[in-house]
């Protein structure tokens, strides 16, 4: 019988964190400072941050785009994977989040590699196209826009480049299409289901989904 696809239990999670030490002082300080600044506690989990760094290293990423940076937690994880001349382009809607992130990149000693563009990502993504093609695009902003962000990523990733989408289990709601009609969360569930479906069927990509607590859709571009 095939092994099951499921989320880890608490004992496994504790063991994993004790063994792999995903969160160092720099990342812990970001979480603490973000809380003090009143930002929502919606950063990637420590192990997810480590996944991002390792995936970016495997991809040999020199040019990364992150859509939705909050306090720079996942951004620092991604930027750590960059070589000396690597670049992380960050899209953030909220000027306060952008400022908290700027401090995070500075404290991490990564500010020279990072450019933050403030405003709606769909307005700012076209402005960086001339820097492409990119090696990795991490999507973690407003969920209803995921399909639009994917469309941009598909056009601006090199073959061999990686697209990652966070929170793609939609808090567990993704499995039931009836959740698309939920008055509060329907738009999110619908967009995430479409995002996963498109990546699963688009012949330009080969895609899986890693069963992190949140769900991390993980595609590689295989053709233009
Ligand atoms: N990637 C971060 C968490 C991001 S939270 C981490 O894991 O550490 C989502 C972020 O997306 C928030 O900071 C929010 O302000 C931003 N956001 C929401 N809508 C956006 C938009 N249209 N364009 C750019 N950023 C947006
Ligand atoms: Mg997220």
mmCIF file of C-alpha atoms and ligand atoms in Angstrom:
data_model
loop_
_atom_site.group_PDB
_atom_site.id
_atom_site.type_symbol
_atom_site.label_atom_id
_atom_site.label_comp_id
_atom_site.label_asym_id
_atom_site.label_seq_id
_atom_site.Cartn_x
_atom_site.Cartn_y
_atom_site.Cartn_z
ATOM 1 C CA UNK A 1 0.000 0.000 0.000
ATOM 2 C CA UNK A 2 1.237 3.495 -0.757
ATOM 3 C CA UNK A 3 2.406 5.560 2.184
ATOM 4 C CA UNK A 4 0.074 8.286 3.354
ATOM 5 C CA UNK A 5 0.345 11.981 2.581
ATOM 6 C CA UNK A 6 -0.102 13.859 5.822
ATOM 7 C CA UNK A 7 1.080 16.567 8.161
ATOM 8 C CA UNK A 8 3.592 15.717 10.874
ATOM 9 C CA UNK A 9 2.519 15.157 14.473
ATOM 10 C CA UNK A 10 3.830 17.267 17.348
ATOM 11 C CA UNK A 11 6.539 14.813 18.407
ATOM 12 C CA UNK A 12 7.908 14.690 14.867
ATOM 13 C CA UNK A 13 7.808 18.470 14.664
ATOM 14 C CA UNK A 14 9.690 18.878 17.981
ATOM 15 C CA UNK A 15 12.263 16.305 16.911
ATOM 16 C CA UNK A 16 12.720 18.024 13.547
ATOM 17 C CA UNK A 17 13.253 21.463 15.058
ATOM 18 C CA UNK A 18 15.679 20.131 17.688
ATOM 19 C CA UNK A 19 17.648 18.319 15.023
ATOM 20 C CA UNK A 20 17.773 20.854 12.190
ATOM 21 C CA UNK A 21 17.781 24.122 14.226
ATOM 22 C CA UNK A 22 15.916 26.081 11.544
ATOM 23 C CA UNK A 23 15.703 29.368 13.461
ATOM 24 C CA UNK A 24 18.828 31.262 14.491
ATOM 25 C CA UNK A 25 19.095 34.526 16.460
ATOM 26 C CA UNK A 26 18.595 36.689 13.369
ATOM 27 C CA UNK A 27 15.306 35.023 12.440
ATOM 28 C CA UNK A 28 14.076 34.923 16.040
ATOM 29 C CA UNK A 29 14.793 38.661 16.383
ATOM 30 C CA UNK A 30 12.713 39.333 13.246
ATOM 31 C CA UNK A 31 9.734 37.500 14.687
ATOM 32 C CA UNK A 32 10.039 39.347 18.023
ATOM 33 C CA UNK A 33 10.484 42.780 16.413
ATOM 34 C CA UNK A 34 7.591 42.182 14.007
ATOM 35 C CA UNK A 35 5.343 41.386 16.952
ATOM 36 C CA UNK A 36 6.448 44.537 18.791
ATOM 37 C CA UNK A 37 5.694 46.565 15.640
ATOM 38 C CA UNK A 38 2.182 45.098 15.591
ATOM 39 C CA UNK A 39 2.599 43.078 12.376
ATOM 40 C CA UNK A 40 0.477 39.931 11.997
ATOM 41 C CA UNK A 41 2.169 36.673 13.006
ATOM 42 C CA UNK A 42 1.921 35.090 9.562
ATOM 43 C CA UNK A 43 5.580 34.498 8.679
ATOM 44 C CA UNK A 44 6.524 31.108 7.291
ATOM 45 C CA UNK A 45 7.246 28.589 10.029
ATOM 46 C CA UNK A 46 10.906 28.010 10.921
ATOM 47 C CA UNK A 47 11.131 24.696 9.027
ATOM 48 C CA UNK A 48 9.416 26.282 6.006
ATOM 49 C CA UNK A 49 12.015 29.039 6.060
ATOM 50 C CA UNK A 50 14.711 26.394 5.974
ATOM 51 C CA UNK A 51 12.974 24.650 3.064
ATOM 52 C CA UNK A 52 13.077 27.945 1.164
ATOM 53 C CA UNK A 53 16.806 28.402 1.728
ATOM 54 C CA UNK A 54 17.639 24.825 0.751
ATOM 55 C CA UNK A 55 15.410 24.903 -2.348
ATOM 56 C CA UNK A 56 16.944 28.211 -3.466
ATOM 57 C CA UNK A 57 20.432 26.749 -3.015
ATOM 58 C CA UNK A 58 19.578 23.611 -4.986
ATOM 59 C CA UNK A 59 18.167 25.809 -7.755
ATOM 60 C CA UNK A 60 21.466 27.719 -7.799
ATOM 61 C CA UNK A 61 19.326 30.833 -7.641
ATOM 62 C CA UNK A 62 21.063 34.138 -8.387
ATOM 63 C CA UNK A 63 17.929 36.175 -9.032
ATOM 64 C CA UNK A 64 14.941 35.624 -6.760
ATOM 65 C CA UNK A 65 11.562 37.377 -6.572
ATOM 66 C CA UNK A 66 9.478 37.302 -3.403
ATOM 67 C CA UNK A 67 5.879 38.522 -3.533
ATOM 68 C CA UNK A 68 4.704 39.503 -0.015
ATOM 69 C CA UNK A 69 7.556 39.972 2.465
ATOM 70 C CA UNK A 70 5.869 41.117 5.708
ATOM 71 C CA UNK A 71 8.860 41.472 8.093
ATOM 72 C CA UNK A 72 11.488 39.827 5.913
ATOM 73 C CA UNK A 73 11.536 36.459 7.682
ATOM 74 C CA UNK A 74 11.199 34.298 4.569
ATOM 75 C CA UNK A 75 13.140 36.937 2.621
ATOM 76 C CA UNK A 76 16.189 36.510 4.843
ATOM 77 C CA UNK A 77 15.929 32.727 4.387
ATOM 78 C CA UNK A 78 15.870 33.151 0.596
ATOM 79 C CA UNK A 79 18.582 35.827 0.482
ATOM 80 C CA UNK A 80 20.900 33.593 2.519
ATOM 81 C CA UNK A 81 20.945 31.172 -0.398
ATOM 82 C CA UNK A 82 22.225 33.826 -2.825
ATOM 83 C CA UNK A 83 25.813 34.025 -4.032
ATOM 84 C CA UNK A 84 27.830 37.232 -3.494
ATOM 85 C CA UNK A 85 26.427 38.858 -6.656
ATOM 86 C CA UNK A 86 22.902 37.482 -6.182
ATOM 87 C CA UNK A 87 19.731 39.595 -6.002
ATOM 88 C CA UNK A 88 16.408 39.326 -4.174
ATOM 89 C CA UNK A 89 13.591 41.527 -5.498
ATOM 90 C CA UNK A 90 10.827 41.944 -2.912
ATOM 91 C CA UNK A 91 7.264 43.066 -3.582
ATOM 92 C CA UNK A 92 5.384 44.504 -0.598
ATOM 93 C CA UNK A 93 2.124 46.442 -0.537
ATOM 94 C CA UNK A 94 2.381 47.910 2.966
ATOM 95 C CA UNK A 95 5.053 50.620 3.524
ATOM 96 C CA UNK A 96 5.319 49.731 7.208
ATOM 97 C CA UNK A 97 5.976 46.068 6.413
ATOM 98 C CA UNK A 98 8.554 47.163 3.858
ATOM 99 C CA UNK A 99 10.328 49.305 6.462
ATOM 100 C CA UNK A 100 10.372 46.521 9.075
ATOM 101 C CA UNK A 101 11.779 44.216 6.376
ATOM 102 C CA UNK A 102 14.450 46.730 5.399
ATOM 103 C CA UNK A 103 15.706 46.677 8.992
ATOM 104 C CA UNK A 104 15.616 42.856 8.965
ATOM 105 C CA UNK A 105 17.778 42.626 5.834
ATOM 106 C CA UNK A 106 20.186 45.157 7.295
ATOM 107 C CA UNK A 107 20.516 43.288 10.603
ATOM 108 C CA UNK A 108 21.091 40.071 8.631
ATOM 109 C CA UNK A 109 23.861 41.795 6.635
ATOM 110 C CA UNK A 110 21.998 41.105 3.395
ATOM 111 C CA UNK A 111 20.824 44.605 2.425
ATOM 112 C CA UNK A 112 23.216 44.894 -0.532
ATOM 113 C CA UNK A 113 21.507 41.959 -2.239
ATOM 114 C CA UNK A 114 17.946 43.109 -1.651
ATOM 115 C CA UNK A 115 15.652 45.541 -3.489
ATOM 116 C CA UNK A 116 12.221 46.262 -2.013
ATOM 117 C CA UNK A 117 9.456 47.616 -4.248
ATOM 118 C CA UNK A 118 6.548 49.093 -2.302
ATOM 119 C CA UNK A 119 3.024 48.955 -3.715
ATOM 120 C CA UNK A 120 0.690 46.405 -5.284
ATOM 121 C CA UNK A 121 2.882 43.598 -6.678
ATOM 122 C CA UNK A 122 0.987 43.488 -9.971
ATOM 123 C CA UNK A 123 1.979 47.136 -10.589
ATOM 124 C CA UNK A 124 5.619 46.609 -9.629
ATOM 125 C CA UNK A 125 6.412 43.210 -11.180
ATOM 126 C CA UNK A 126 6.572 44.658 -14.736
ATOM 127 C CA UNK A 127 9.229 47.117 -13.503
ATOM 128 C CA UNK A 128 11.729 44.341 -12.759
ATOM 129 C CA UNK A 129 11.168 42.297 -15.920
ATOM 130 C CA UNK A 130 14.297 43.748 -17.522
ATOM 131 C CA UNK A 131 16.335 42.136 -14.702
ATOM 132 C CA UNK A 132 15.017 38.675 -15.650
ATOM 133 C CA UNK A 133 14.697 35.894 -16.428
ATOM 134 C CA UNK A 134 14.573 34.846 -12.769
ATOM 135 C CA UNK A 135 15.642 31.627 -11.062
ATOM 136 C CA UNK A 136 13.005 31.475 -8.346
ATOM 137 C CA UNK A 137 9.691 33.191 -7.598
ATOM 138 C CA UNK A 138 8.175 32.788 -4.119
ATOM 139 C CA UNK A 139 4.500 33.736 -3.951
ATOM 140 C CA UNK A 140 3.165 34.566 -0.478
ATOM 141 C CA UNK A 141 0.975 37.701 -0.760
ATOM 142 C CA UNK A 142 -2.789 38.237 -1.234
ATOM 143 C CA UNK A 143 -4.239 34.841 -2.111
ATOM 144 C CA UNK A 144 -6.855 35.929 -4.720
ATOM 145 C CA UNK A 145 -3.974 37.174 -6.891
ATOM 146 C CA UNK A 146 -2.063 33.852 -6.892
ATOM 147 C CA UNK A 147 -3.169 32.914 -10.437
ATOM 148 C CA UNK A 148 -2.025 36.322 -11.731
ATOM 149 C CA UNK A 149 1.308 35.978 -9.944
ATOM 150 C CA UNK A 150 1.718 32.517 -11.448
ATOM 151 C CA UNK A 151 1.054 33.907 -14.903
ATOM 152 C CA UNK A 152 3.829 36.459 -14.344
ATOM 153 C CA UNK A 153 6.203 33.825 -12.960
ATOM 154 C CA UNK A 154 5.606 31.497 -15.922
ATOM 155 C CA UNK A 155 6.656 34.268 -18.292
ATOM 156 C CA UNK A 156 9.627 35.498 -16.313
ATOM 157 C CA UNK A 157 11.289 32.333 -15.007
ATOM 158 C CA UNK A 158 14.101 30.674 -16.904
ATOM 159 C CA UNK A 159 13.716 27.015 -17.851
ATOM 160 C CA UNK A 160 14.964 25.180 -14.741
ATOM 161 C CA UNK A 161 13.624 27.995 -12.550
ATOM 162 C CA UNK A 162 11.399 27.350 -9.554
ATOM 163 C CA UNK A 163 7.994 28.676 -8.549
ATOM 164 C CA UNK A 164 6.862 28.287 -4.947
ATOM 165 C CA UNK A 165 3.429 29.129 -3.546
ATOM 166 C CA UNK A 166 2.850 29.235 0.210
ATOM 167 C CA UNK A 167 -0.335 28.378 2.141
ATOM 168 C CA UNK A 168 -1.674 26.253 -0.692
ATOM 169 C CA UNK A 169 -3.709 23.962 1.554
ATOM 170 C CA UNK A 170 -5.727 27.104 2.372
ATOM 171 C CA UNK A 171 -5.824 26.177 6.046
ATOM 172 C CA UNK A 172 -7.192 22.736 5.099
ATOM 173 C CA UNK A 173 -10.090 24.174 3.075
ATOM 174 C CA UNK A 174 -8.556 23.448 -0.327
ATOM 175 C CA UNK A 175 -9.877 19.894 -0.601
ATOM 176 C CA UNK A 176 -13.576 20.774 -0.697
ATOM 177 C CA UNK A 177 -14.837 22.780 -3.713
ATOM 178 C CA UNK A 178 -17.858 23.834 -1.628
ATOM 179 C CA UNK A 179 -15.460 26.111 0.272
ATOM 180 C CA UNK A 180 -15.196 28.225 -2.881
ATOM 181 C CA UNK A 181 -18.644 29.557 -1.971
ATOM 182 C CA UNK A 182 -17.761 30.517 1.593
ATOM 183 C CA UNK A 183 -18.635 34.226 1.985
ATOM 184 C CA UNK A 184 -15.456 35.035 3.909
ATOM 185 C CA UNK A 185 -12.829 32.702 2.456
ATOM 186 C CA UNK A 186 -14.322 31.676 -0.871
ATOM 187 C CA UNK A 187 -12.207 33.974 -3.043
ATOM 188 C CA UNK A 188 -9.040 32.659 -1.430
ATOM 189 C CA UNK A 189 -9.982 28.994 -1.718
ATOM 190 C CA UNK A 190 -11.073 29.445 -5.327
ATOM 191 C CA UNK A 191 -7.822 31.179 -6.281
ATOM 192 C CA UNK A 192 -5.631 28.637 -4.487
ATOM 193 C CA UNK A 193 -7.485 25.729 -6.089
ATOM 194 C CA UNK A 194 -7.036 27.382 -9.490
ATOM 195 C CA UNK A 195 -3.332 28.072 -8.783
ATOM 196 C CA UNK A 196 -2.670 24.446 -7.858
ATOM 197 C CA UNK A 197 -4.718 23.136 -10.794
ATOM 198 C CA UNK A 198 -2.950 25.370 -13.287
ATOM 199 C CA UNK A 199 0.499 24.418 -12.039
ATOM 200 C CA UNK A 200 -0.445 20.742 -12.032
ATOM 201 C CA UNK A 201 -1.605 20.830 -15.653
ATOM 202 C CA UNK A 202 0.584 23.483 -17.307
ATOM 203 C CA UNK A 203 2.986 21.622 -19.590
ATOM 204 C CA UNK A 204 5.643 24.300 -19.005
ATOM 205 C CA UNK A 205 5.937 23.075 -15.396
ATOM 206 C CA UNK A 206 6.461 19.889 -13.436
ATOM 207 C CA UNK A 207 4.945 20.480 -10.034
ATOM 208 C CA UNK A 208 4.468 18.883 -6.646
ATOM 209 C CA UNK A 209 3.111 20.096 -3.325
ATOM 210 C CA UNK A 210 5.146 19.629 -0.167
ATOM 211 C CA UNK A 211 2.973 18.719 2.809
ATOM 212 C CA UNK A 212 4.210 21.408 5.150
ATOM 213 C CA UNK A 213 1.630 22.470 7.726
ATOM 214 C CA UNK A 214 0.503 25.177 5.297
ATOM 215 C CA UNK A 215 1.103 23.406 1.986
ATOM 216 C CA UNK A 216 3.953 24.563 -0.242
ATOM 217 C CA UNK A 217 3.340 24.209 -3.976
ATOM 218 C CA UNK A 218 6.683 23.616 -5.679
ATOM 219 C CA UNK A 219 7.047 23.709 -9.460
ATOM 220 C CA UNK A 220 10.024 23.666 -11.796
ATOM 221 C CA UNK A 221 9.817 25.217 -15.250
ATOM 222 C CA UNK A 222 10.658 22.605 -17.856
ATOM 223 C CA UNK A 223 9.792 24.438 -21.083
ATOM 224 C CA UNK A 224 9.118 27.959 -22.386
HETATM 225 N N1 LIG B 1 6.549 35.925 3.130
HETATM 226 C C1 LIG B 1 6.377 36.462 4.478
HETATM 227 C C2 LIG B 1 4.907 36.575 4.867
HETATM 228 C C3 LIG B 1 4.103 37.402 3.919
HETATM 229 S S1 LIG B 1 2.519 37.815 4.577
HETATM 230 C C4 LIG B 1 7.080 35.506 5.438
HETATM 231 O O1 LIG B 1 6.744 34.323 5.380
HETATM 232 O O2 LIG B 1 7.925 35.943 6.222
HETATM 233 C C5 LIG B 1 1.788 38.559 3.186
HETATM 234 C C6 LIG B 1 2.331 39.932 2.826
HETATM 235 O O3 LIG B 1 1.819 40.257 1.541
HETATM 236 C C7 LIG B 1 1.905 41.056 3.766
HETATM 237 O O4 LIG B 1 3.023 41.770 4.221
HETATM 238 C C8 LIG B 1 1.012 41.943 2.906
HETATM 239 O O5 LIG B 1 1.121 43.315 3.204
HETATM 240 C C9 LIG B 1 1.546 41.646 1.515
HETATM 241 N N2 LIG B 1 0.610 41.917 0.424
HETATM 242 C C10 LIG B 1 -0.745 41.792 0.427
HETATM 243 N N3 LIG B 1 -1.251 42.152 -0.762
HETATM 244 C C11 LIG B 1 -0.211 42.516 -1.552
HETATM 245 C C12 LIG B 1 -0.087 43.000 -2.879
HETATM 246 N N4 LIG B 1 -1.151 43.161 -3.658
HETATM 247 N N5 LIG B 1 1.145 43.271 -3.346
HETATM 248 C C13 LIG B 1 2.239 43.097 -2.574
HETATM 249 N N6 LIG B 1 2.175 42.651 -1.302
HETATM 250 C C14 LIG B 1 0.977 42.369 -0.795
HETATM 251 MG MG1 LIG B 2 2.650 32.345 3.853
#
